[in-house]
C-alpha cells in the first residue's frame, strides 16, 4: 500500500508540476503577445508624432510668412496714414484758398 501511495503522490506531483509549467508557459506567451502589441503601438505613435512634428514645422514656416506679410502691410498702412494726413492738409489749404479768393473777389 505504501508503494501505491508513493505512486499516487508522484503522479499528483507530476500532474501539478505539469499544470504549473503549462500555466507559466501560457503566461509567458501572453506577456510576449502583450509586449508585441506595445511595440506595435509605440511604432504607430512614433509615426503619428513624426507626422505631427512635420505639420507643426510647416505651420511655423507659414506663420513666419504671415509675420513677414504683416510687417509689409504695417509699413504700407503707415505710409497710407501719412498720405491721408497730407491730403487732409491739402484739403484744408484748398478750402482756405477758396475762402480767400471769395473774399478777394468781393
Coordinates of N, CA and C in Angstrom, one line a residue:
X1 N 0.8 -1.2 0.0 CA 0.0 0.0 0.0 C 0.9 1.3 0.0
X2 N 2.0 1.2 0.7 CA 2.9 2.4 0.7 C 3.4 2.7 -0.7
X3 N 3.6 1.6 -1.5 CA 4.1 1.8 -2.9 C 3.1 2.5 -3.7
X4 N 1.8 2.1 -3.5 CA 0.7 2.7 -4.2 C 0.5 4.1 -3.9
X5 N 0.7 4.4 -2.6 CA 0.6 5.8 -2.1 C 1.7 6.7 -2.7
X6 N 2.9 6.1 -2.7 CA 4.0 6.8 -3.3 C 3.8 7.1 -4.8
X7 N 3.2 6.1 -5.5 CA 3.0 6.3 -6.9 C 1.9 7.3 -7.1
X8 N 0.9 7.3 -6.3 CA -0.2 8.3 -6.4 C 0.3 9.7 -6.1
X9 N 1.1 9.8 -5.1 CA 1.7 11.1 -4.8 C 2.6 11.6 -5.9
X10 N 3.4 10.7 -6.4 CA 4.3 11.0 -7.5 C 3.5 11.5 -8.7
X11 N 2.4 10.8 -9.0 CA 1.5 11.1 -10.2 C 0.9 12.5 -9.9
X12 N 0.4 12.7 -8.7 CA -0.2 14.0 -8.4 C 0.9 15.1 -8.5
X13 N 2.0 14.9 -8.0 CA 3.1 15.9 -8.0 C 3.5 16.2 -9.5
X14 N 3.6 15.1 -10.3 CA 3.9 15.3 -11.7 C 2.8 16.0 -12.4
X15 N 1.5 15.7 -12.1 CA 0.4 16.4 -12.7 C 0.4 17.9 -12.3
X16 N 0.6 18.2 -11.0 CA 0.6 19.6 -10.6 C 1.8 20.4 -11.2
X17 N 2.9 19.7 -11.2 CA 4.1 20.4 -11.8 C 3.9 20.6 -13.3
X18 N 3.3 19.7 -14.0 CA 3.0 19.8 -15.4 C 2.0 21.0 -15.7
X19 N 0.9 21.0 -14.8 CA 0.0 22.1 -15.0 C 0.6 23.5 -14.6
X20 N 1.5 23.5 -13.6 CA 2.2 24.7 -13.3 C 3.1 25.2 -14.4
X21 N 3.8 24.3 -15.0 CA 4.7 24.6 -16.1 C 3.8 25.1 -17.3
X22 N 2.7 24.5 -17.6 CA 1.8 24.9 -18.7 C 1.3 26.3 -18.4
X23 N 0.9 26.6 -17.2 CA 0.4 27.9 -16.8 C 1.5 28.9 -17.0
X24 N 2.7 28.7 -16.5 CA 3.8 29.6 -16.7 C 4.1 29.8 -18.2
X25 N 4.0 28.8 -19.0 CA 4.2 28.9 -20.4 C 3.2 29.7 -21.1
X26 N 1.9 29.6 -20.6 CA 0.8 30.4 -21.2 C 1.0 31.8 -20.8
X27 N 1.4 32.1 -19.6 CA 1.6 33.5 -19.1 C 2.8 34.1 -19.9
X28 N 3.8 33.4 -20.1 CA 4.9 33.9 -20.9 C 4.5 34.2 -22.3
X29 N 3.7 33.3 -22.9 CA 3.2 33.6 -24.2 C 2.3 34.8 -24.3
X30 N 1.5 35.0 -23.3 CA 0.6 36.1 -23.2 C 1.4 37.4 -23.0
X31 N 2.4 37.4 -22.1 CA 3.3 38.5 -21.9 C 4.0 38.9 -23.2
X32 N 4.5 37.9 -23.9 CA 5.1 38.1 -25.2 C 4.2 38.8 -26.2
X33 N 2.9 38.4 -26.2 CA 2.0 39.0 -27.1 C 1.7 40.4 -26.7
X34 N 1.6 40.6 -25.4 CA 1.4 42.0 -24.9 C 2.6 42.9 -25.3
X35 N 3.8 42.4 -25.1 CA 5.0 43.2 -25.5 C 5.0 43.5 -27.0
X36 N 4.5 42.5 -27.8 CA 4.5 42.7 -29.2 C 3.5 43.8 -29.6
X37 N 2.3 43.8 -28.9 CA 1.3 44.8 -29.1 C 1.8 46.2 -28.7
X38 N 2.5 46.2 -27.6 CA 3.1 47.5 -27.1 C 4.1 48.0 -28.1
X39 N 4.9 47.2 -28.6 CA 5.9 47.6 -29.6 C 5.2 48.1 -30.8
X40 N 4.2 47.5 -31.3 CA 3.4 48.0 -32.5 C 2.8 49.3 -32.2
X41 N 2.2 49.5 -31.0 CA 1.6 50.7 -30.6 C 2.7 51.8 -30.5
X42 N 3.8 51.5 -30.0 CA 4.9 52.5 -29.9 C 5.3 53.0 -31.3
X43 N 5.4 52.0 -32.2 CA 5.8 52.4 -33.6 C 4.8 53.3 -34.2
X44 N 3.5 52.9 -34.0 CA 2.4 53.7 -34.6 C 2.4 55.2 -34.0
X45 N 2.6 55.2 -32.7 CA 2.7 56.6 -32.0 C 3.9 57.3 -32.5
X46 N 5.0 56.7 -32.7 CA 6.2 57.3 -33.2 C 5.9 57.9 -34.6
X47 N 5.3 57.2 -35.5 CA 4.9 57.7 -36.8 C 3.9 58.9 -36.7
X48 N 3.0 58.7 -35.8 CA 2.0 59.8 -35.6 C 2.7 61.1 -35.1
X49 N 3.5 61.0 -34.1 CA 4.2 62.1 -33.6 C 5.2 62.7 -34.7
X50 N 5.7 61.9 -35.5 CA 6.6 62.4 -36.6 C 5.8 63.2 -37.6
X51 N 4.6 62.7 -37.9 CA 3.7 63.5 -38.8 C 3.3 64.8 -38.2
X52 N 2.9 64.7 -36.9 CA 2.6 65.9 -36.2 C 3.7 66.9 -36.1
X53 N 4.9 66.5 -35.9 CA 6.1 67.3 -35.9 C 6.3 68.0 -37.3
X54 N 6.1 67.2 -38.3 CA 6.2 67.7 -39.7 C 5.2 68.8 -39.9
X55 N 4.0 68.5 -39.5 CA 2.9 69.5 -39.7 C 3.2 70.8 -38.9
X56 N 3.7 70.6 -37.7 CA 4.0 71.8 -36.9 C 5.1 72.6 -37.5
X57 N 6.1 72.0 -38.1 CA 7.2 72.7 -38.7 C 6.6 73.5 -39.9
X58 N 5.7 72.9 -40.7 CA 5.1 73.6 -41.8 C 4.3 74.8 -41.3
X59 N 3.6 74.6 -40.2 CA 2.8 75.7 -39.7 C 3.7 76.8 -39.2
X60 N 4.8 76.5 -38.6 CA 5.8 77.5 -38.1 C 6.3 78.3 -39.3
X61 N 6.6 77.6 -40.4 CA 7.1 78.2 -41.6 C 6.0 79.2 -42.2
X62 N 4.8 78.7 -42.2 CA 3.7 79.5 -42.7 C 3.5 80.8 -41.8
X63 N 3.6 80.6 -40.5 CA 3.4 81.7 -39.6 C 4.5 82.8 -39.8
X64 N 5.7 82.3 -40.1 CA 6.8 83.3 -40.3 C 6.5 84.1 -41.6
X65 N 5.9 83.4 -42.6 CA 5.5 84.1 -43.8 C 4.4 85.1 -43.5
X66 N 3.5 84.7 -42.6 CA 2.4 85.6 -42.3 C 3.0 86.9 -41.5
X67 N 3.9 86.6 -40.6 CA 4.5 87.7 -39.9 C 5.2 88.7 -40.9
X68 N 5.9 88.1 -41.9 CA 6.6 89.0 -42.8 C 5.6 89.8 -43.6
X69 N 4.5 89.2 -44.0 CA 3.5 89.9 -44.8 C 2.9 91.0 -43.9
X70 N 2.7 90.7 -42.6 CA 2.1 91.7 -41.7 C 3.1 92.9 -41.6
X71 N 4.4 92.6 -41.5 CA 5.3 93.7 -41.4 C 5.2 94.6 -42.7
X72 N 5.1 94.0 -43.8 CA 5.0 94.7 -45.1 C 3.7 95.6 -45.1
X73 N 2.6 95.0 -44.6 CA 1.3 95.7 -44.6 C 1.4 96.8 -43.6
X74 N 2.1 96.6 -42.5 CA 2.2 97.6 -41.4 C 2.9 98.8 -42.0
X75 N 3.9 98.6 -42.8 CA 4.7 99.7 -43.4 C 3.7 100.5 -44.4
X76 N 2.9 99.7 -45.2 CA 2.0 100.3 -46.1 C 0.9 101.1 -45.4
X77 N 0.4 100.6 -44.3 CA -0.6 101.3 -43.5 C 0.0 102.6 -43.0
X78 N 1.2 102.6 -42.5 CA 1.9 103.8 -42.0 C 2.0 104.8 -43.1
X79 N 2.4 104.3 -44.3 CA 2.5 105.3 -45.5 C 1.1 105.8 -45.8
X80 N 0.1 105.0 -45.8 CA -1.3 105.5 -46.1 C -1.7 106.5 -45.1
X81 N -1.4 106.3 -43.8 CA -1.7 107.2 -42.8 C -1.1 108.6 -43.0
X82 N 0.2 108.5 -43.4 CA 0.9 109.8 -43.7 C 0.3 110.5 -44.9
X83 N 0.0 109.7 -46.0 CA -0.6 110.3 -47.1 C -2.0 110.9 -46.8
X84 N -2.8 110.2 -46.0 CA -4.1 110.7 -45.6 C -3.9 112.1 -44.8
X85 N -3.0 112.1 -44.0 CA -2.7 113.3 -43.2 C -2.4 114.5 -44.1
X86 N -1.5 114.2 -45.1 CA -1.1 115.2 -46.1 C -2.3 115.7 -47.0
X87 N -3.1 114.7 -47.4 CA -4.3 115.0 -48.2 C -5.2 115.9 -47.4
X88 N -5.4 115.6 -46.1 CA -6.2 116.5 -45.3 C -5.7 117.9 -45.2
X89 N -4.3 118.0 -45.1 CA -3.7 119.3 -45.1 C -3.9 120.0 -46.4
X90 N -3.8 119.3 -47.5 CA -4.0 119.9 -48.8 C -5.5 120.4 -48.9
X91 N -6.4 119.6 -48.4 CA -7.8 120.0 -48.5 C -8.1 121.2 -47.7
X92 N -7.4 121.3 -46.5 CA -7.6 122.4 -45.6 C -7.0 123.7 -46.3
X93 N -5.8 123.5 -46.9 CA -5.2 124.7 -47.7 C -6.1 125.1 -48.8
X94 N -6.7 124.1 -49.5 CA -7.5 124.4 -50.7 C -8.8 125.1 -50.2
X95 N -9.3 124.7 -49.1 CA -10.5 125.4 -48.5 C -10.2 126.8 -48.1
X96 N -9.0 127.0 -47.5 CA -8.6 128.3 -47.1 C -8.4 129.2 -48.3
X97 N -7.8 128.6 -49.3 CA -7.5 129.4 -50.6 C -8.8 129.7 -51.2
X98 N -9.8 128.8 -51.2 CA -11.1 129.1 -51.8 C -11.8 130.2 -51.1
X99 N -11.7 130.1 -49.7 CA -12.3 131.2 -48.9 C -11.7 132.5 -49.2
X100 N -10.4 132.5 -49.3 CA -9.6 133.8 -49.5 C -10.0 134.4 -50.9
X101 N -10.0 133.5 -51.9 CA -10.3 134.0 -53.2 C -11.8 134.5 -53.3
X102 N -12.7 134.0 -52.5 CA -14.0 134.5 -52.5 C -14.0 135.9 -51.8
X103 N -13.2 136.0 -50.8 CA -13.1 137.3 -50.1 C -12.4 138.4 -51.0
X104 N -11.5 138.0 -51.8 CA -10.7 138.9 -52.7 C -11.7 139.4 -53.8
X105 N -12.5 138.5 -54.3 CA -13.4 138.8 -55.4 C -14.5 139.7 -55.0
X106 N -14.7 140.0 -53.7 CA -15.8 140.9 -53.3 C -15.4 142.3 -53.2

